[in-house]
mmCIF file of C-alpha atoms in Angstrom:
data_model
loop_
_atom_site.group_PDB
_atom_site.id
_atom_site.type_symbol
_atom_site.label_atom_id
_atom_site.label_comp_id
_atom_site.label_asym_id
_atom_site.label_seq_id
_atom_site.Cartn_x
_atom_site.Cartn_y
_atom_site.Cartn_z
ATOM 1 C CA MET A 1 16.679 22.227 -3.299
ATOM 2 C CA ALA A 2 18.044 18.786 -3.951
ATOM 3 C CA VAL A 3 16.818 15.759 -2.061
ATOM 4 C CA ALA A 4 19.673 13.658 -0.857
ATOM 5 C CA LEU A 5 19.346 9.963 -1.534
ATOM 6 C CA LEU A 6 21.465 7.690 0.562
ATOM 7 C CA VAL A 7 21.395 3.922 0.413
ATOM 8 C CA VAL A 8 22.167 2.009 3.581
ATOM 9 C CA ALA A 9 23.079 -1.643 3.216
ATOM 10 C CA VAL A 10 22.364 -3.917 6.171
ATOM 11 C CA GLY A 11 23.305 -7.494 5.475
ATOM 12 C CA ALA A 12 21.550 -8.446 2.244
ATOM 13 C CA LEU A 13 18.932 -5.678 2.567
ATOM 14 C CA THR A 14 19.239 -2.298 0.930
ATOM 15 C CA TRP A 15 17.203 0.505 2.533
ATOM 16 C CA PRO A 16 16.886 3.724 0.549
ATOM 17 C CA ILE A 17 16.848 6.808 2.735
ATOM 18 C CA VAL A 18 15.469 10.113 1.515
ATOM 19 C CA GLY A 19 16.410 12.712 4.075
ATOM 20 C CA PRO A 20 15.500 11.199 7.473
ATOM 21 C CA LEU A 21 12.770 8.936 6.027
ATOM 22 C CA VAL A 22 13.506 5.246 5.516
ATOM 23 C CA ILE A 23 11.430 3.923 2.632
ATOM 24 C CA LEU A 24 10.070 0.779 4.315
ATOM 25 C CA PRO A 25 7.664 -0.230 1.526
ATOM 26 C CA ALA A 26 10.706 -0.851 -0.658
ATOM 27 C CA VAL A 27 12.167 -3.113 2.033
ATOM 28 C CA VAL A 28 9.162 -5.227 3.026
ATOM 29 C CA PRO A 29 8.932 -7.330 -0.163
ATOM 30 C CA VAL A 30 12.634 -8.193 0.197
ATOM 31 C CA ALA A 31 12.404 -8.761 3.951
ATOM 32 C CA ALA A 32 9.060 -10.621 3.880
ATOM 33 C CA PRO A 33 10.624 -14.038 4.505
ATOM 34 C CA VAL A 34 12.147 -12.821 7.801
ATOM 35 C CA ILE A 35 9.274 -10.631 9.091
ATOM 36 C CA ALA A 36 7.592 -12.275 12.070
ATOM 37 C CA ARG A 37 4.317 -13.677 10.805
ATOM 38 C CA PRO A 38 1.396 -13.912 13.276
ATOM 39 C CA PRO A 39 0.325 -17.522 13.961
ATOM 40 C CA ALA A 40 -3.057 -16.877 12.279
ATOM 41 C CA VAL A 41 -1.378 -16.068 8.949
ATOM 42 C CA PRO A 42 -0.430 -19.113 6.853
ATOM 43 C CA LYS A 43 3.068 -19.745 5.565
ATOM 44 C CA GLY A 44 3.569 -18.344 2.095
ATOM 45 C CA ALA A 45 1.450 -15.219 2.654
ATOM 46 C CA ASN A 46 2.975 -12.083 1.128
ATOM 47 C CA ALA A 47 3.868 -9.277 3.535
ATOM 48 C CA GLU A 48 3.211 -5.637 2.642
ATOM 49 C CA PHE A 49 3.769 -2.405 4.520
ATOM 50 C CA ASP A 50 2.158 1.007 4.453
ATOM 51 C CA PHE A 51 2.267 3.758 7.035
ATOM 52 C CA LYS A 52 -1.492 3.696 7.657
ATOM 53 C CA SER A 53 -2.054 -0.052 8.128
ATOM 54 C CA GLY A 54 1.428 -1.158 9.086
ATOM 55 C CA THR A 55 2.381 -4.666 8.026
ATOM 56 C CA THR A 56 -0.334 -6.720 6.381
ATOM 57 C CA TRP A 57 -0.287 -10.092 4.707
ATOM 58 C CA ARG A 58 -2.142 -11.156 1.569
ATOM 59 C CA TRP A 59 -2.762 -14.585 0.160
ATOM 60 C CA ARG A 60 -5.279 -16.310 -2.052
ATOM 61 C CA ARG A 61 -6.406 -19.824 -2.635
ATOM 62 C CA PRO A 62 -8.034 -21.098 -5.800
ATOM 63 C CA LEU A 63 -11.102 -23.159 -4.898
ATOM 64 C CA PRO A 64 -12.874 -25.806 -6.981
ATOM 65 C CA SER A 65 -15.690 -23.300 -7.668
ATOM 66 C CA GLY A 66 -13.944 -19.955 -7.168
ATOM 67 C CA CYS A 67 -11.374 -18.183 -5.043
ATOM 68 C CA ALA A 68 -10.671 -17.113 -1.468
ATOM 69 C CA ARG A 69 -8.673 -13.870 -1.156
ATOM 70 C CA TRP A 70 -7.334 -12.887 2.259
ATOM 71 C CA MET A 71 -5.795 -9.753 3.746
ATOM 72 C CA ALA A 72 -4.795 -9.704 7.402
ATOM 73 C CA SER A 73 -2.780 -8.014 10.113
ATOM 74 C CA GLU A 74 -2.083 -9.175 13.648
ATOM 75 C CA ASP A 75 -5.465 -7.820 14.792
ATOM 76 C CA TRP A 76 -7.922 -8.469 11.960
ATOM 77 C CA ALA A 77 -8.580 -10.391 8.759
ATOM 78 C CA ASP A 78 -10.733 -9.817 5.693
ATOM 79 C CA VAL A 79 -11.705 -12.732 3.466
ATOM 80 C CA ASN A 80 -13.424 -12.364 0.102
ATOM 81 C CA LEU A 81 -15.050 -15.329 -1.609
ATOM 82 C CA SER A 82 -15.872 -15.108 -5.306
ATOM 83 C CA SER A 83 -16.767 -17.478 -8.104
ATOM 84 C CA ASP A 84 -13.799 -16.239 -10.168
ATOM 85 C CA ARG A 85 -11.405 -19.211 -10.310
ATOM 86 C CA ASN A 86 -8.587 -16.933 -11.512
ATOM 87 C CA CYS A 87 -8.801 -14.870 -8.309
ATOM 88 C CA ALA A 88 -8.859 -11.671 -10.360
ATOM 89 C CA GLN A 89 -12.216 -10.257 -9.224
ATOM 90 C CA THR A 90 -13.289 -9.205 -5.765
ATOM 91 C CA LEU A 91 -17.013 -9.354 -6.514
ATOM 92 C CA GLY A 92 -18.648 -11.830 -4.172
ATOM 93 C CA VAL A 93 -19.025 -11.815 -0.406
ATOM 94 C CA SER A 94 -16.577 -10.577 2.233
ATOM 95 C CA TYR A 95 -16.258 -10.964 5.981
ATOM 96 C CA PHE A 96 -14.162 -8.536 8.023
ATOM 97 C CA THR A 97 -13.381 -9.929 11.477
ATOM 98 C CA SER A 98 -13.386 -6.685 13.427
ATOM 99 C CA ALA A 99 -16.808 -5.642 12.045
ATOM 100 C CA ASP A 100 -18.475 -9.083 12.247
ATOM 101 C CA HIS A 101 -20.783 -8.702 9.272
ATOM 102 C CA LEU A 102 -20.979 -9.784 5.651
ATOM 103 C CA VAL A 103 -20.545 -7.425 2.716
ATOM 104 C CA PHE A 104 -21.956 -8.471 -0.632
ATOM 105 C CA ARG A 105 -19.641 -6.925 -3.177
ATOM 106 C CA TRP A 106 -21.944 -5.849 -5.945
ATOM 107 C CA HIS A 107 -22.169 -2.125 -6.479
ATOM 108 C CA THR A 108 -25.569 -0.643 -5.855
ATOM 109 C CA SER A 109 -26.933 2.746 -6.711
ATOM 110 C CA GLY A 110 -27.342 3.526 -3.027
ATOM 111 C CA SER A 111 -24.759 4.895 -0.690
ATOM 112 C CA GLY A 112 -24.659 5.646 2.973
ATOM 113 C CA GLY A 113 -25.211 3.093 5.670
ATOM 114 C CA GLY A 114 -28.502 1.669 6.816
ATOM 115 C CA ARG A 115 -30.700 2.157 3.781
ATOM 116 C CA PRO A 116 -32.498 -0.795 2.208
ATOM 117 C CA CYS A 117 -30.361 -2.397 -0.463
ATOM 118 C CA PRO A 118 -31.859 -1.717 -3.903
ATOM 119 C CA GLY A 119 -31.082 -5.284 -4.956
ATOM 120 C CA ALA A 120 -31.396 -8.692 -3.383
ATOM 121 C CA ILE A 121 -29.233 -11.771 -3.149
ATOM 122 C CA ALA A 122 -31.168 -14.845 -4.272
ATOM 123 C CA PRO A 123 -31.298 -17.824 -1.889
ATOM 124 C CA GLU A 124 -29.474 -19.867 -4.551
ATOM 125 C CA GLN A 125 -26.620 -17.356 -4.516
ATOM 126 C CA ILE A 126 -26.356 -17.619 -0.726
ATOM 127 C CA VAL A 127 -26.153 -21.421 -1.123
ATOM 128 C CA GLU A 128 -23.299 -20.894 -3.618
ATOM 129 C CA PHE A 129 -21.501 -18.586 -1.153
ATOM 130 C CA ARG A 130 -21.879 -21.202 1.575
ATOM 131 C CA ALA A 131 -20.386 -23.808 -0.774
ATOM 132 C CA LEU A 132 -17.411 -21.490 -1.419
ATOM 133 C CA ALA A 133 -16.987 -21.031 2.349
ATOM 134 C CA ALA A 134 -16.969 -24.825 2.800
ATOM 135 C CA GLN A 135 -14.386 -25.228 0.032
ATOM 136 C CA ALA A 136 -12.199 -22.516 1.584
ATOM 137 C CA LEU A 137 -12.571 -24.139 5.011
ATOM 138 C CA ALA A 138 -11.377 -27.471 3.614
ATOM 139 C CA LEU A 139 -8.245 -25.781 2.218
ATOM 140 C CA SER A 140 -7.498 -23.481 5.180
ATOM 141 C CA GLU A 141 -4.218 -23.965 7.014
ATOM 142 C CA THR A 142 -4.572 -22.180 10.356
ATOM 143 C CA ALA A 143 -7.055 -22.425 13.211
ATOM 144 C CA ALA A 144 -7.857 -18.715 12.799
ATOM 145 C CA GLU A 145 -8.680 -19.133 9.100
ATOM 146 C CA LYS A 146 -11.016 -21.991 10.011
ATOM 147 C CA ALA A 147 -12.720 -19.924 12.746
ATOM 148 C CA VAL A 148 -13.270 -16.984 10.381
ATOM 149 C CA LEU A 149 -14.745 -19.196 7.657
ATOM 150 C CA ARG A 150 -17.042 -20.951 10.149
ATOM 151 C CA ARG A 151 -18.303 -17.568 11.393
ATOM 152 C CA MET A 152 -18.802 -16.429 7.799
ATOM 153 C CA ASP A 153 -20.887 -19.543 7.123
ATOM 154 C CA GLU A 154 -22.925 -18.968 10.331
ATOM 155 C CA ARG A 155 -23.830 -15.477 9.116
ATOM 156 C CA LEU A 156 -24.616 -16.714 5.593
ATOM 157 C CA ALA A 157 -26.895 -19.418 7.042
ATOM 158 C CA VAL A 158 -29.174 -16.772 8.588
ATOM 159 C CA THR A 159 -28.883 -14.100 5.877
ATOM 160 C CA ASP A 160 -32.105 -12.914 4.280
ATOM 161 C CA GLY A 161 -30.944 -11.801 0.843
ATOM 162 C CA ALA A 162 -34.049 -9.623 0.447
ATOM 163 C CA ALA A 163 -33.443 -7.683 3.694
ATOM 164 C CA LEU A 164 -29.924 -6.328 3.112
ATOM 165 C CA THR A 165 -28.831 -2.752 3.812
ATOM 166 C CA THR A 166 -26.359 -0.467 2.085
ATOM 167 C CA ASP A 167 -23.034 0.583 3.520
ATOM 168 C CA ALA A 168 -20.976 3.717 2.938
ATOM 169 C CA SER A 169 -19.102 2.175 0.007
ATOM 170 C CA GLY A 170 -22.255 1.435 -1.975
ATOM 171 C CA TYR A 171 -22.203 -2.303 -1.336
ATOM 172 C CA CYS A 172 -24.898 -4.241 0.533
ATOM 173 C CA ASN A 173 -24.429 -6.026 3.830
ATOM 174 C CA ASP A 174 -26.329 -8.247 6.242
ATOM 175 C CA LEU A 175 -26.812 -5.588 8.933
ATOM 176 C CA LYS A 176 -30.319 -4.489 9.881
ATOM 177 C CA PRO A 177 -31.320 -0.776 9.795
ATOM 178 C CA GLU A 178 -31.437 -0.685 13.611
ATOM 179 C CA ASP A 179 -27.783 -1.810 13.746
ATOM 180 C CA TYR A 180 -26.810 1.633 12.420
ATOM 181 C CA HIS A 181 -28.621 3.458 15.216
ATOM 182 C CA ARG A 182 -27.326 1.582 18.215
ATOM 183 C CA ARG A 183 -23.956 0.371 19.332
ATOM 184 C CA ARG A 184 -23.540 -3.212 18.238
ATOM 185 C CA PRO A 185 -21.794 -5.604 20.600
ATOM 186 C CA ARG A 186 -18.368 -6.548 19.365
ATOM 187 C CA GLY A 187 -18.352 -9.856 17.531
ATOM 188 C CA PRO A 188 -16.222 -12.825 18.455
ATOM 189 C CA ASP A 189 -12.465 -12.216 18.386
ATOM 190 C CA LEU A 190 -11.646 -14.843 15.800
ATOM 191 C CA TRP A 191 -8.297 -13.677 14.514
ATOM 192 C CA ARG A 192 -6.054 -13.353 17.549
#
């Protein structure tokens, strides 16, 4: 059974169609400049599309001491700060707006949420993360980026690096064990 491939040209865009399915991921990189960007997303962010997440935007900013990598949609944002000035690594600390907690991106031997983290983050490392957050804040372009980075710094300021817990991915976070057994109040809506 042959799969029919038809190409539909609309203006300057070419949309491949396989059967009744329009292959949108092939279109988004070409159409990115004309896709409506939410006000929270800075100009120059790259648009991507997948059927699970819909349209998301990615951008990164080299910092004097590292890198800030962002991924966002209309409803949420995830920022990762690392000391890699080339922006190639994601090891560091992340803040996801809809979850309102920090994730320290170093793999641990543990998995599953709520267990004590087998490692610790030294106070000096938390100071370095706060410095990266301040550098990213100074270079941020939108009010939403600034709000997210301020909230990230607030959480870092009260983080006890010796009292972290594991999450399902094997990373450590700043949640307490009791946070896994009760419904946490939703954090501030910083991205909309």
